[in-house]
């Protein structure tokens, strides 16, 4: 499991997203695109998600031992098929309880496909986990149905603006308008907005100007092994002018 930093508007690290990697014996390091659909077909996706969750919990436990990292959050992606399983809540709680972390530091990222089967079921599961403190994020917001019904019905703490809007936020006035609207919507609903896939300073500054307060992308740091992530904590102290 690799981790990608998320920073606030001052460039301070506020958390990280856990991203699966497969160290393949001959093909090298594989990204999820190369194995997630196969894992879905073989019925292994829940196992993979739980591996990422356990690993994220281990990191949270470690971070909790140092005042400098104790407040960091860790986000974990939950596959829609995994989410739809009847024992999703119980088994997720099992991993969280066993780890002994503060559940408020854990963010579960779901996508809109997780709600397609039954919004009621999704809402019930999310409320059940929220009752023990876990937070929820709606990933890839803007590219699915982006239904306001989801925003109304679900206990969401965060929306992640899909990187397809971020990519051309400077060059395309439509994407800029969409990003602006998502950020305003988040502000009015009291939901934090994370812009993901930020690749340059221009995009970050522009989105910060619209009121976005959380950023993730190559300009901040690529997904790296857990120990490398903590070394990168100092990155922005060397370039304070870049992110002020
Ligand atoms: P995602 O959750 O939307 O994750 C963001 C993806 O964008 C990651 O790809 C990340 O490496 C990539 N990314 C981050 N910053 C930038 C940037 O500045 N530019 C560009 N072009 N890309 C950037 P990755 O790691 O290949 O993961 C792809 C997808 O695979 C994830 O999208 C997520 O949906 C899924 N995934 C990853 N780990 C897990 C997991 O543990 N469980 C499940 N169910 N899905 C996972
Ligand atoms: Mg994600
Ligand atoms: Mg995403």
PDB file of C-alpha atoms and ligand atoms in Angstrom:
ATOM      1  CA  UNK A   1       0.000   0.000   0.000  1.00  0.00           C
ATOM      2  CA  UNK A   2       1.347   3.404  -1.014  1.00  0.00           C
ATOM      3  CA  UNK A   3       0.293   6.710   0.497  1.00  0.00           C
ATOM      4  CA  UNK A   4      -0.291  10.055  -1.161  1.00  0.00           C
ATOM      5  CA  UNK A   5      -0.197  13.208   0.936  1.00  0.00           C
ATOM      6  CA  UNK A   6      -3.062  15.675   1.238  1.00  0.00           C
ATOM      7  CA  UNK A   7      -2.252  19.237   2.298  1.00  0.00           C
ATOM      8  CA  UNK A   8      -4.250  22.246   3.419  1.00  0.00           C
ATOM      9  CA  UNK A   9      -4.137  25.755   1.925  1.00  0.00           C
ATOM     10  CA  UNK A  10      -0.892  26.456   3.821  1.00  0.00           C
ATOM     11  CA  UNK A  11       0.852  23.380   2.443  1.00  0.00           C
ATOM     12  CA  UNK A  12       0.670  21.586   5.798  1.00  0.00           C
ATOM     13  CA  UNK A  13       0.064  17.886   5.508  1.00  0.00           C
ATOM     14  CA  UNK A  14      -3.366  16.997   6.857  1.00  0.00           C
ATOM     15  CA  UNK A  15      -3.599  13.380   5.817  1.00  0.00           C
ATOM     16  CA  UNK A  16      -2.943  10.785   3.164  1.00  0.00           C
ATOM     17  CA  UNK A  17      -4.787   8.426   0.866  1.00  0.00           C
ATOM     18  CA  UNK A  18      -3.909   4.732   0.870  1.00  0.00           C
ATOM     19  CA  UNK A  19      -3.489   3.450  -2.699  1.00  0.00           C
ATOM     20  CA  UNK A  20      -2.966  -0.209  -3.527  1.00  0.00           C
ATOM     21  CA  UNK A  21       0.070  -1.374  -5.467  1.00  0.00           C
ATOM     22  CA  UNK A  22       0.998  -4.883  -6.552  1.00  0.00           C
ATOM     23  CA  UNK A  23       4.694  -5.681  -6.554  1.00  0.00           C
ATOM     24  CA  UNK A  24       4.579  -8.211  -9.396  1.00  0.00           C
ATOM     25  CA  UNK A  25       7.521 -10.625  -9.685  1.00  0.00           C
ATOM     26  CA  UNK A  26       8.117  -9.946 -13.386  1.00  0.00           C
ATOM     27  CA  UNK A  27       6.027  -6.923 -14.352  1.00  0.00           C
ATOM     28  CA  UNK A  28       7.214  -4.596 -11.589  1.00  0.00           C
ATOM     29  CA  UNK A  29       4.984  -2.303  -9.567  1.00  0.00           C
ATOM     30  CA  UNK A  30       1.413  -2.464 -10.867  1.00  0.00           C
ATOM     31  CA  UNK A  31      -1.254   0.211 -10.311  1.00  0.00           C
ATOM     32  CA  UNK A  32      -4.901  -0.637  -9.493  1.00  0.00           C
ATOM     33  CA  UNK A  33      -6.037  -0.178 -13.089  1.00  0.00           C
ATOM     34  CA  UNK A  34      -4.040  -3.315 -13.899  1.00  0.00           C
ATOM     35  CA  UNK A  35      -5.539  -5.599 -11.251  1.00  0.00           C
ATOM     36  CA  UNK A  36      -8.728  -4.210  -9.664  1.00  0.00           C
ATOM     37  CA  UNK A  37     -11.131  -5.463 -12.334  1.00  0.00           C
ATOM     38  CA  UNK A  38      -9.550  -8.916 -12.176  1.00  0.00           C
ATOM     39  CA  UNK A  39      -9.826  -8.881  -8.375  1.00  0.00           C
ATOM     40  CA  UNK A  40     -13.512  -7.953  -8.748  1.00  0.00           C
ATOM     41  CA  UNK A  41     -14.113 -10.851 -11.139  1.00  0.00           C
ATOM     42  CA  UNK A  42     -12.298 -13.324  -8.896  1.00  0.00           C
ATOM     43  CA  UNK A  43     -14.185 -12.182  -5.805  1.00  0.00           C
ATOM     44  CA  UNK A  44     -11.006 -10.884  -4.159  1.00  0.00           C
ATOM     45  CA  UNK A  45     -11.729  -7.175  -4.052  1.00  0.00           C
ATOM     46  CA  UNK A  46     -13.071  -7.127  -0.476  1.00  0.00           C
ATOM     47  CA  UNK A  47      -9.933  -8.923   0.682  1.00  0.00           C
ATOM     48  CA  UNK A  48      -7.760  -6.349  -1.078  1.00  0.00           C
ATOM     49  CA  UNK A  49      -9.745  -3.455   0.380  1.00  0.00           C
ATOM     50  CA  UNK A  50      -9.404  -4.908   3.855  1.00  0.00           C
ATOM     51  CA  UNK A  51      -5.648  -5.272   3.334  1.00  0.00           C
ATOM     52  CA  UNK A  52      -5.469  -1.579   2.472  1.00  0.00           C
ATOM     53  CA  UNK A  53      -7.689  -0.774   5.464  1.00  0.00           C
ATOM     54  CA  UNK A  54      -5.512  -2.769   7.872  1.00  0.00           C
ATOM     55  CA  UNK A  55      -2.405  -1.136   6.511  1.00  0.00           C
ATOM     56  CA  UNK A  56      -3.983   2.322   6.846  1.00  0.00           C
ATOM     57  CA  UNK A  57      -4.974   1.547  10.436  1.00  0.00           C
ATOM     58  CA  UNK A  58      -1.393   0.496  11.205  1.00  0.00           C
ATOM     59  CA  UNK A  59      -0.176   3.827   9.851  1.00  0.00           C
ATOM     60  CA  UNK A  60      -2.746   5.756  11.878  1.00  0.00           C
ATOM     61  CA  UNK A  61      -1.602   3.934  14.995  1.00  0.00           C
ATOM     62  CA  UNK A  62       2.000   4.798  14.253  1.00  0.00           C
ATOM     63  CA  UNK A  63       1.191   8.441  13.444  1.00  0.00           C
ATOM     64  CA  UNK A  64      -0.736   8.681  16.696  1.00  0.00           C
ATOM     65  CA  UNK A  65       2.457   8.076  18.659  1.00  0.00           C
ATOM     66  CA  UNK A  66       4.008  11.366  17.492  1.00  0.00           C
ATOM     67  CA  UNK A  67       2.388  14.747  18.228  1.00  0.00           C
ATOM     68  CA  UNK A  68       3.513  15.985  14.811  1.00  0.00           C
ATOM     69  CA  UNK A  69       1.538  13.308  12.995  1.00  0.00           C
ATOM     70  CA  UNK A  70      -1.175  12.439  15.511  1.00  0.00           C
ATOM     71  CA  UNK A  71      -3.833  14.524  13.787  1.00  0.00           C
ATOM     72  CA  UNK A  72      -3.255  13.171  10.280  1.00  0.00           C
ATOM     73  CA  UNK A  73      -6.160  11.364   8.657  1.00  0.00           C
ATOM     74  CA  UNK A  74      -5.912   8.359   6.395  1.00  0.00           C
ATOM     75  CA  UNK A  75      -8.319   7.724   3.517  1.00  0.00           C
ATOM     76  CA  UNK A  76      -9.081   4.260   2.210  1.00  0.00           C
ATOM     77  CA  UNK A  77     -10.908   3.422  -1.036  1.00  0.00           C
ATOM     78  CA  UNK A  78     -13.883   1.097  -0.773  1.00  0.00           C
ATOM     79  CA  UNK A  79     -14.890  -0.767  -3.919  1.00  0.00           C
ATOM     80  CA  UNK A  80     -18.618  -0.699  -4.771  1.00  0.00           C
ATOM     81  CA  UNK A  81     -18.926  -4.498  -4.840  1.00  0.00           C
ATOM     82  CA  UNK A  82     -17.253  -4.754  -1.485  1.00  0.00           C
ATOM     83  CA  UNK A  83     -19.494  -2.018  -0.064  1.00  0.00           C
ATOM     84  CA  UNK A  84     -22.612  -3.861  -1.247  1.00  0.00           C
ATOM     85  CA  UNK A  85     -21.742  -7.020   0.701  1.00  0.00           C
ATOM     86  CA  UNK A  86     -24.098  -7.702   3.598  1.00  0.00           C
ATOM     87  CA  UNK A  87     -21.277  -8.077   6.125  1.00  0.00           C
ATOM     88  CA  UNK A  88     -19.468  -4.871   5.035  1.00  0.00           C
ATOM     89  CA  UNK A  89     -20.221  -2.927   8.224  1.00  0.00           C
ATOM     90  CA  UNK A  90     -19.462  -5.765  10.627  1.00  0.00           C
ATOM     91  CA  UNK A  91     -16.188  -6.735   8.965  1.00  0.00           C
ATOM     92  CA  UNK A  92     -15.027  -3.142   8.583  1.00  0.00           C
ATOM     93  CA  UNK A  93     -15.747  -2.494  12.249  1.00  0.00           C
ATOM     94  CA  UNK A  94     -13.835  -5.648  13.117  1.00  0.00           C
ATOM     95  CA  UNK A  95     -10.675  -4.334  11.426  1.00  0.00           C
ATOM     96  CA  UNK A  96     -11.082  -0.885  13.008  1.00  0.00           C
ATOM     97  CA  UNK A  97     -11.800  -2.233  16.500  1.00  0.00           C
ATOM     98  CA  UNK A  98      -8.911  -4.683  16.342  1.00  0.00           C
ATOM     99  CA  UNK A  99      -6.514  -1.900  15.331  1.00  0.00           C
ATOM    100  CA  UNK A 100      -7.367   0.349  18.264  1.00  0.00           C
ATOM    101  CA  UNK A 101      -7.184   3.570  16.196  1.00  0.00           C
ATOM    102  CA  UNK A 102      -9.231   6.726  16.707  1.00  0.00           C
ATOM    103  CA  UNK A 103     -11.966   6.082  14.084  1.00  0.00           C
ATOM    104  CA  UNK A 104     -12.312   9.867  13.456  1.00  0.00           C
ATOM    105  CA  UNK A 105      -8.924   9.739  11.728  1.00  0.00           C
ATOM    106  CA  UNK A 106     -10.160   7.204   9.205  1.00  0.00           C
ATOM    107  CA  UNK A 107     -11.900   8.336   6.011  1.00  0.00           C
ATOM    108  CA  UNK A 108     -13.659   5.779   3.840  1.00  0.00           C
ATOM    109  CA  UNK A 109     -13.849   6.835   0.191  1.00  0.00           C
ATOM    110  CA  UNK A 110     -16.772   5.528  -1.774  1.00  0.00           C
ATOM    111  CA  UNK A 111     -17.861   6.281  -5.330  1.00  0.00           C
ATOM    112  CA  UNK A 112     -21.347   6.829  -6.652  1.00  0.00           C
ATOM    113  CA  UNK A 113     -21.449   3.293  -8.079  1.00  0.00           C
ATOM    114  CA  UNK A 114     -21.726   2.113  -4.456  1.00  0.00           C
ATOM    115  CA  UNK A 115     -25.129   3.817  -4.226  1.00  0.00           C
ATOM    116  CA  UNK A 116     -26.564   2.494  -7.472  1.00  0.00           C
ATOM    117  CA  UNK A 117     -28.061  -0.695  -6.057  1.00  0.00           C
ATOM    118  CA  UNK A 118     -29.788   0.834  -3.088  1.00  0.00           C
ATOM    119  CA  UNK A 119     -29.423   4.301  -1.670  1.00  0.00           C
ATOM    120  CA  UNK A 120     -31.190   3.168   1.509  1.00  0.00           C
ATOM    121  CA  UNK A 121     -28.749   0.343   2.034  1.00  0.00           C
ATOM    122  CA  UNK A 122     -25.788   2.670   1.405  1.00  0.00           C
ATOM    123  CA  UNK A 123     -27.173   5.234   3.813  1.00  0.00           C
ATOM    124  CA  UNK A 124     -27.833   2.633   6.512  1.00  0.00           C
ATOM    125  CA  UNK A 125     -24.291   1.242   6.237  1.00  0.00           C
ATOM    126  CA  UNK A 126     -22.703   4.677   6.312  1.00  0.00           C
ATOM    127  CA  UNK A 127     -24.743   5.774   9.322  1.00  0.00           C
ATOM    128  CA  UNK A 128     -23.805   2.569  11.138  1.00  0.00           C
ATOM    129  CA  UNK A 129     -20.091   3.226  10.646  1.00  0.00           C
ATOM    130  CA  UNK A 130     -20.410   6.949  11.312  1.00  0.00           C
ATOM    131  CA  UNK A 131     -21.913   6.058  14.685  1.00  0.00           C
ATOM    132  CA  UNK A 132     -18.468   4.770  15.691  1.00  0.00           C
ATOM    133  CA  UNK A 133     -16.748   7.900  14.361  1.00  0.00           C
ATOM    134  CA  UNK A 134     -15.575   6.918  10.874  1.00  0.00           C
ATOM    135  CA  UNK A 135     -15.759   9.643   8.201  1.00  0.00           C
ATOM    136  CA  UNK A 136     -16.972   9.314   4.627  1.00  0.00           C
ATOM    137  CA  UNK A 137     -15.804  10.860   1.392  1.00  0.00           C
ATOM    138  CA  UNK A 138     -17.452  10.743  -2.030  1.00  0.00           C
ATOM    139  CA  UNK A 139     -14.630  10.090  -4.486  1.00  0.00           C
ATOM    140  CA  UNK A 140     -14.488  11.176  -8.150  1.00  0.00           C
ATOM    141  CA  UNK A 141     -17.305  13.658  -7.648  1.00  0.00           C
ATOM    142  CA  UNK A 142     -18.592  15.139 -10.879  1.00  0.00           C
ATOM    143  CA  UNK A 143     -18.030  12.254 -13.261  1.00  0.00           C
ATOM    144  CA  UNK A 144     -20.866   9.966 -12.161  1.00  0.00           C
ATOM    145  CA  UNK A 145     -24.487  10.892 -11.609  1.00  0.00           C
ATOM    146  CA  UNK A 146     -23.424  13.562  -9.097  1.00  0.00           C
ATOM    147  CA  UNK A 147     -26.947  13.316  -7.769  1.00  0.00           C
ATOM    148  CA  UNK A 148     -28.012  15.898  -5.209  1.00  0.00           C
ATOM    149  CA  UNK A 149     -30.119  13.133  -3.676  1.00  0.00           C
ATOM    150  CA  UNK A 150     -26.888  11.462  -2.561  1.00  0.00           C
ATOM    151  CA  UNK A 151     -25.706  14.676  -0.975  1.00  0.00           C
ATOM    152  CA  UNK A 152     -29.018  15.004   0.843  1.00  0.00           C
ATOM    153  CA  UNK A 153     -29.376  11.378   1.954  1.00  0.00           C
ATOM    154  CA  UNK A 154     -25.852  10.385   2.891  1.00  0.00           C
ATOM    155  CA  UNK A 155     -23.781  11.391   5.913  1.00  0.00           C
ATOM    156  CA  UNK A 156     -20.859  12.710   3.864  1.00  0.00           C
ATOM    157  CA  UNK A 157     -17.930  14.584   5.381  1.00  0.00           C
ATOM    158  CA  UNK A 158     -16.000  15.182   2.173  1.00  0.00           C
ATOM    159  CA  UNK A 159     -16.293  15.415  -1.608  1.00  0.00           C
ATOM    160  CA  UNK A 160     -13.319  14.871  -3.882  1.00  0.00           C
ATOM    161  CA  UNK A 161     -13.459  16.897  -7.078  1.00  0.00           C
ATOM    162  CA  UNK A 162     -12.547  14.504  -9.839  1.00  0.00           C
ATOM    163  CA  UNK A 163      -9.189  15.164 -11.417  1.00  0.00           C
ATOM    164  CA  UNK A 164     -10.726  15.453 -14.891  1.00  0.00           C
ATOM    165  CA  UNK A 165     -12.043  18.891 -13.820  1.00  0.00           C
ATOM    166  CA  UNK A 166      -8.827  19.837 -12.061  1.00  0.00           C
ATOM    167  CA  UNK A 167      -6.720  19.026 -15.117  1.00  0.00           C
ATOM    168  CA  UNK A 168      -8.223  21.789 -17.249  1.00  0.00           C
ATOM    169  CA  UNK A 169      -9.444  24.123 -14.536  1.00  0.00           C
ATOM    170  CA  UNK A 170      -7.172  26.869 -15.890  1.00  0.00           C
ATOM    171  CA  UNK A 171      -7.769  26.396 -19.604  1.00  0.00           C
ATOM    172  CA  UNK A 172     -11.462  25.528 -19.705  1.00  0.00           C
ATOM    173  CA  UNK A 173     -13.995  27.979 -18.321  1.00  0.00           C
ATOM    174  CA  UNK A 174     -16.602  25.205 -18.029  1.00  0.00           C
ATOM    175  CA  UNK A 175     -14.360  23.088 -15.802  1.00  0.00           C
ATOM    176  CA  UNK A 176     -13.535  26.174 -13.741  1.00  0.00           C
ATOM    177  CA  UNK A 177     -17.260  26.885 -13.303  1.00  0.00           C
ATOM    178  CA  UNK A 178     -17.932  23.282 -12.285  1.00  0.00           C
ATOM    179  CA  UNK A 179     -15.062  23.269  -9.786  1.00  0.00           C
ATOM    180  CA  UNK A 180     -16.298  26.583  -8.362  1.00  0.00           C
ATOM    181  CA  UNK A 181     -19.823  25.211  -8.003  1.00  0.00           C
ATOM    182  CA  UNK A 182     -18.666  22.030  -6.246  1.00  0.00           C
ATOM    183  CA  UNK A 183     -16.572  24.081  -3.798  1.00  0.00           C
ATOM    184  CA  UNK A 184     -19.501  26.422  -3.072  1.00  0.00           C
ATOM    185  CA  UNK A 185     -21.844  23.491  -2.669  1.00  0.00           C
ATOM    186  CA  UNK A 186     -19.447  21.946  -0.178  1.00  0.00           C
ATOM    187  CA  UNK A 187     -19.187  25.197   1.778  1.00  0.00           C
ATOM    188  CA  UNK A 188     -22.970  25.553   2.000  1.00  0.00           C
ATOM    189  CA  UNK A 189     -23.485  21.921   2.986  1.00  0.00           C
ATOM    190  CA  UNK A 190     -20.625  21.925   5.480  1.00  0.00           C
ATOM    191  CA  UNK A 191     -18.769  19.233   3.524  1.00  0.00           C
ATOM    192  CA  UNK A 192     -15.001  19.548   2.993  1.00  0.00           C
ATOM    193  CA  UNK A 193     -13.777  19.603  -0.567  1.00  0.00           C
ATOM    194  CA  UNK A 194     -10.560  17.916  -1.650  1.00  0.00           C
ATOM    195  CA  UNK A 195      -9.210  18.673  -5.106  1.00  0.00           C
ATOM    196  CA  UNK A 196      -7.322  15.659  -6.414  1.00  0.00           C
ATOM    197  CA  UNK A 197      -4.890  15.264  -9.271  1.00  0.00           C
ATOM    198  CA  UNK A 198      -3.308  18.710  -8.811  1.00  0.00           C
ATOM    199  CA  UNK A 199      -0.249  18.661 -11.013  1.00  0.00           C
ATOM    200  CA  UNK A 200       0.952  22.242 -10.926  1.00  0.00           C
ATOM    201  CA  UNK A 201       1.067  25.294  -8.744  1.00  0.00           C
ATOM    202  CA  UNK A 202      -1.255  27.250 -11.041  1.00  0.00           C
ATOM    203  CA  UNK A 203      -4.083  24.755 -10.532  1.00  0.00           C
ATOM    204  CA  UNK A 204      -3.532  24.711  -6.786  1.00  0.00           C
ATOM    205  CA  UNK A 205      -3.543  28.495  -6.526  1.00  0.00           C
ATOM    206  CA  UNK A 206      -6.623  28.824  -8.688  1.00  0.00           C
ATOM    207  CA  UNK A 207      -8.605  26.287  -6.649  1.00  0.00           C
ATOM    208  CA  UNK A 208      -7.371  27.820  -3.381  1.00  0.00           C
ATOM    209  CA  UNK A 209      -8.682  31.145  -4.694  1.00  0.00           C
ATOM    210  CA  UNK A 210     -12.100  29.538  -5.127  1.00  0.00           C
ATOM    211  CA  UNK A 211     -12.039  28.507  -1.468  1.00  0.00           C
ATOM    212  CA  UNK A 212     -10.769  24.948  -1.747  1.00  0.00           C
ATOM    213  CA  UNK A 213      -8.840  24.012   1.396  1.00  0.00           C
ATOM    214  CA  UNK A 214      -7.504  20.518   0.709  1.00  0.00           C
ATOM    215  CA  UNK A 215      -5.240  19.392  -2.092  1.00  0.00           C
ATOM    216  CA  UNK A 216      -3.846  16.113  -3.363  1.00  0.00           C
ATOM    217  CA  UNK A 217      -1.764  15.488  -6.454  1.00  0.00           C
ATOM    218  CA  UNK A 218       1.696  15.179  -7.941  1.00  0.00           C
ATOM    219  CA  UNK A 219       2.515  18.841  -7.168  1.00  0.00           C
ATOM    220  CA  UNK A 220       2.239  17.919  -3.482  1.00  0.00           C
ATOM    221  CA  UNK A 221       3.690  14.430  -3.820  1.00  0.00           C
ATOM    222  CA  UNK A 222       3.223  11.151  -5.669  1.00  0.00           C
ATOM    223  CA  UNK A 223       1.982   8.044  -3.873  1.00  0.00           C
ATOM    224  CA  UNK A 224       4.960   6.590  -1.989  1.00  0.00           C
ATOM    225  CA  UNK A 225       5.749   3.941   0.609  1.00  0.00           C
ATOM    226  CA  UNK A 226       4.674   4.879   4.138  1.00  0.00           C
ATOM    227  CA  UNK A 227       8.156   5.720   5.459  1.00  0.00           C
ATOM    228  CA  UNK A 228       8.915   7.923   2.466  1.00  0.00           C
ATOM    229  CA  UNK A 229       5.699   9.817   3.063  1.00  0.00           C
ATOM    230  CA  UNK A 230       6.824  10.973   6.489  1.00  0.00           C
ATOM    231  CA  UNK A 231      10.173  12.113   5.139  1.00  0.00           C
ATOM    232  CA  UNK A 232       8.272  14.277   2.666  1.00  0.00           C
ATOM    233  CA  UNK A 233       6.612  16.122   5.551  1.00  0.00           C
ATOM    234  CA  UNK A 234       9.458  18.614   5.424  1.00  0.00           C
ATOM    235  CA  UNK A 235       9.029  19.370   1.732  1.00  0.00           C
ATOM    236  CA  UNK A 236       7.042  22.522   2.127  1.00  0.00           C
ATOM    237  CA  UNK A 237       9.180  23.934   4.885  1.00  0.00           C
ATOM    238  CA  UNK A 238      11.857  24.274   2.228  1.00  0.00           C
ATOM    239  CA  UNK A 239       9.528  26.141  -0.102  1.00  0.00           C
ATOM    240  CA  UNK A 240       7.305  28.227   2.146  1.00  0.00           C
ATOM    241  CA  UNK A 241       6.799  30.902  -0.531  1.00  0.00           C
ATOM    242  CA  UNK A 242       5.317  28.326  -2.923  1.00  0.00           C
ATOM    243  CA  UNK A 243       2.360  27.465  -0.793  1.00  0.00           C
ATOM    244  CA  UNK A 244       1.674  30.534   1.287  1.00  0.00           C
TER     245      UNK A 244
HETATM  246  P1  LIG B   1      -8.685   7.405  -6.755  1.00  0.00           P
HETATM  247  O1  LIG B   1      -9.157   6.904  -5.438  1.00  0.00           O
HETATM  248  O2  LIG B   1      -9.448   8.482  -7.399  1.00  0.00           O
HETATM  249  O3  LIG B   1      -7.169   7.781  -6.524  1.00  0.00           O
HETATM  250  C1  LIG B   1      -6.513   8.823  -7.178  1.00  0.00           C
HETATM  251  C2  LIG B   1      -5.639   8.313  -8.292  1.00  0.00           C
HETATM  252  O4  LIG B   1      -5.033   9.426  -8.932  1.00  0.00           O
HETATM  253  C3  LIG B   1      -4.483   7.443  -7.843  1.00  0.00           C
HETATM  254  O5  LIG B   1      -4.260   6.505  -8.876  1.00  0.00           O
HETATM  255  C4  LIG B   1      -3.323   8.411  -7.781  1.00  0.00           C
HETATM  256  O6  LIG B   1      -2.065   7.811  -7.911  1.00  0.00           O
HETATM  257  C5  LIG B   1      -3.640   9.268  -8.973  1.00  0.00           C
HETATM  258  N1  LIG B   1      -3.065  10.605  -8.873  1.00  0.00           N
HETATM  259  C6  LIG B   1      -2.789  11.313  -7.763  1.00  0.00           C
HETATM  260  N2  LIG B   1      -2.297  12.530  -8.045  1.00  0.00           N
HETATM  261  C7  LIG B   1      -2.281  12.625  -9.396  1.00  0.00           C
HETATM  262  C8  LIG B   1      -1.877  13.644 -10.297  1.00  0.00           C
HETATM  263  O7  LIG B   1      -1.446  14.745  -9.934  1.00  0.00           O
HETATM  264  N3  LIG B   1      -2.004  13.370 -11.630  1.00  0.00           N
HETATM  265  C9  LIG B   1      -2.497  12.186 -12.081  1.00  0.00           C
HETATM  266  N4  LIG B   1      -2.584  12.007 -13.390  1.00  0.00           N
HETATM  267  N5  LIG B   1      -2.870  11.175 -11.241  1.00  0.00           N
HETATM  268  C10 LIG B   1      -2.759  11.396  -9.926  1.00  0.00           C
HETATM  269  P2  LIG B   1      -3.973   4.978  -8.573  1.00  0.00           P
HETATM  270  O8  LIG B   1      -3.145   4.824  -7.349  1.00  0.00           O
HETATM  271  O9  LIG B   1      -3.515   4.349  -9.835  1.00  0.00           O
HETATM  272  O10 LIG B   1      -5.425   4.449  -8.214  1.00  0.00           O
HETATM  273  C11 LIG B   1      -6.447   4.457  -9.174  1.00  0.00           C
HETATM  274  C12 LIG B   1      -7.739   4.072  -8.559  1.00  0.00           C
HETATM  275  O11 LIG B   1      -7.715   2.745  -8.065  1.00  0.00           O
HETATM  276  C13 LIG B   1      -8.105   4.934  -7.361  1.00  0.00           C
HETATM  277  O12 LIG B   1      -8.622   6.165  -7.804  1.00  0.00           O
HETATM  278  C14 LIG B   1      -9.106   4.055  -6.671  1.00  0.00           C
HETATM  279  O13 LIG B   1     -10.383   4.191  -7.268  1.00  0.00           O
HETATM  280  C15 LIG B   1      -8.575   2.668  -6.979  1.00  0.00           C
HETATM  281  N6  LIG B   1      -7.884   2.140  -5.772  1.00  0.00           N
HETATM  282  C16 LIG B   1      -6.666   2.407  -5.280  1.00  0.00           C
HETATM  283  N7  LIG B   1      -6.446   1.735  -4.131  1.00  0.00           N
HETATM  284  C17 LIG B   1      -7.586   1.066  -3.873  1.00  0.00           C
HETATM  285  C18 LIG B   1      -8.029   0.210  -2.806  1.00  0.00           C
HETATM  286  O14 LIG B   1      -7.324  -0.067  -1.820  1.00  0.00           O
HETATM  287  N8  LIG B   1      -9.288  -0.307  -2.899  1.00  0.00           N
HETATM  288  C19 LIG B   1     -10.099  -0.005  -3.951  1.00  0.00           C
HETATM  289  N9  LIG B   1     -11.335  -0.532  -3.962  1.00  0.00           N
HETATM  290  N10 LIG B   1      -9.734   0.790  -4.946  1.00  0.00           N
HETATM  291  C20 LIG B   1      -8.497   1.325  -4.916  1.00  0.00           C
HETATM  292 MG1  LIG B   2      -9.757   7.684  -3.774  1.00  0.00          MG
HETATM  293 MG1  LIG B   3     -10.667   9.903  -7.216  1.00  0.00          MG
END
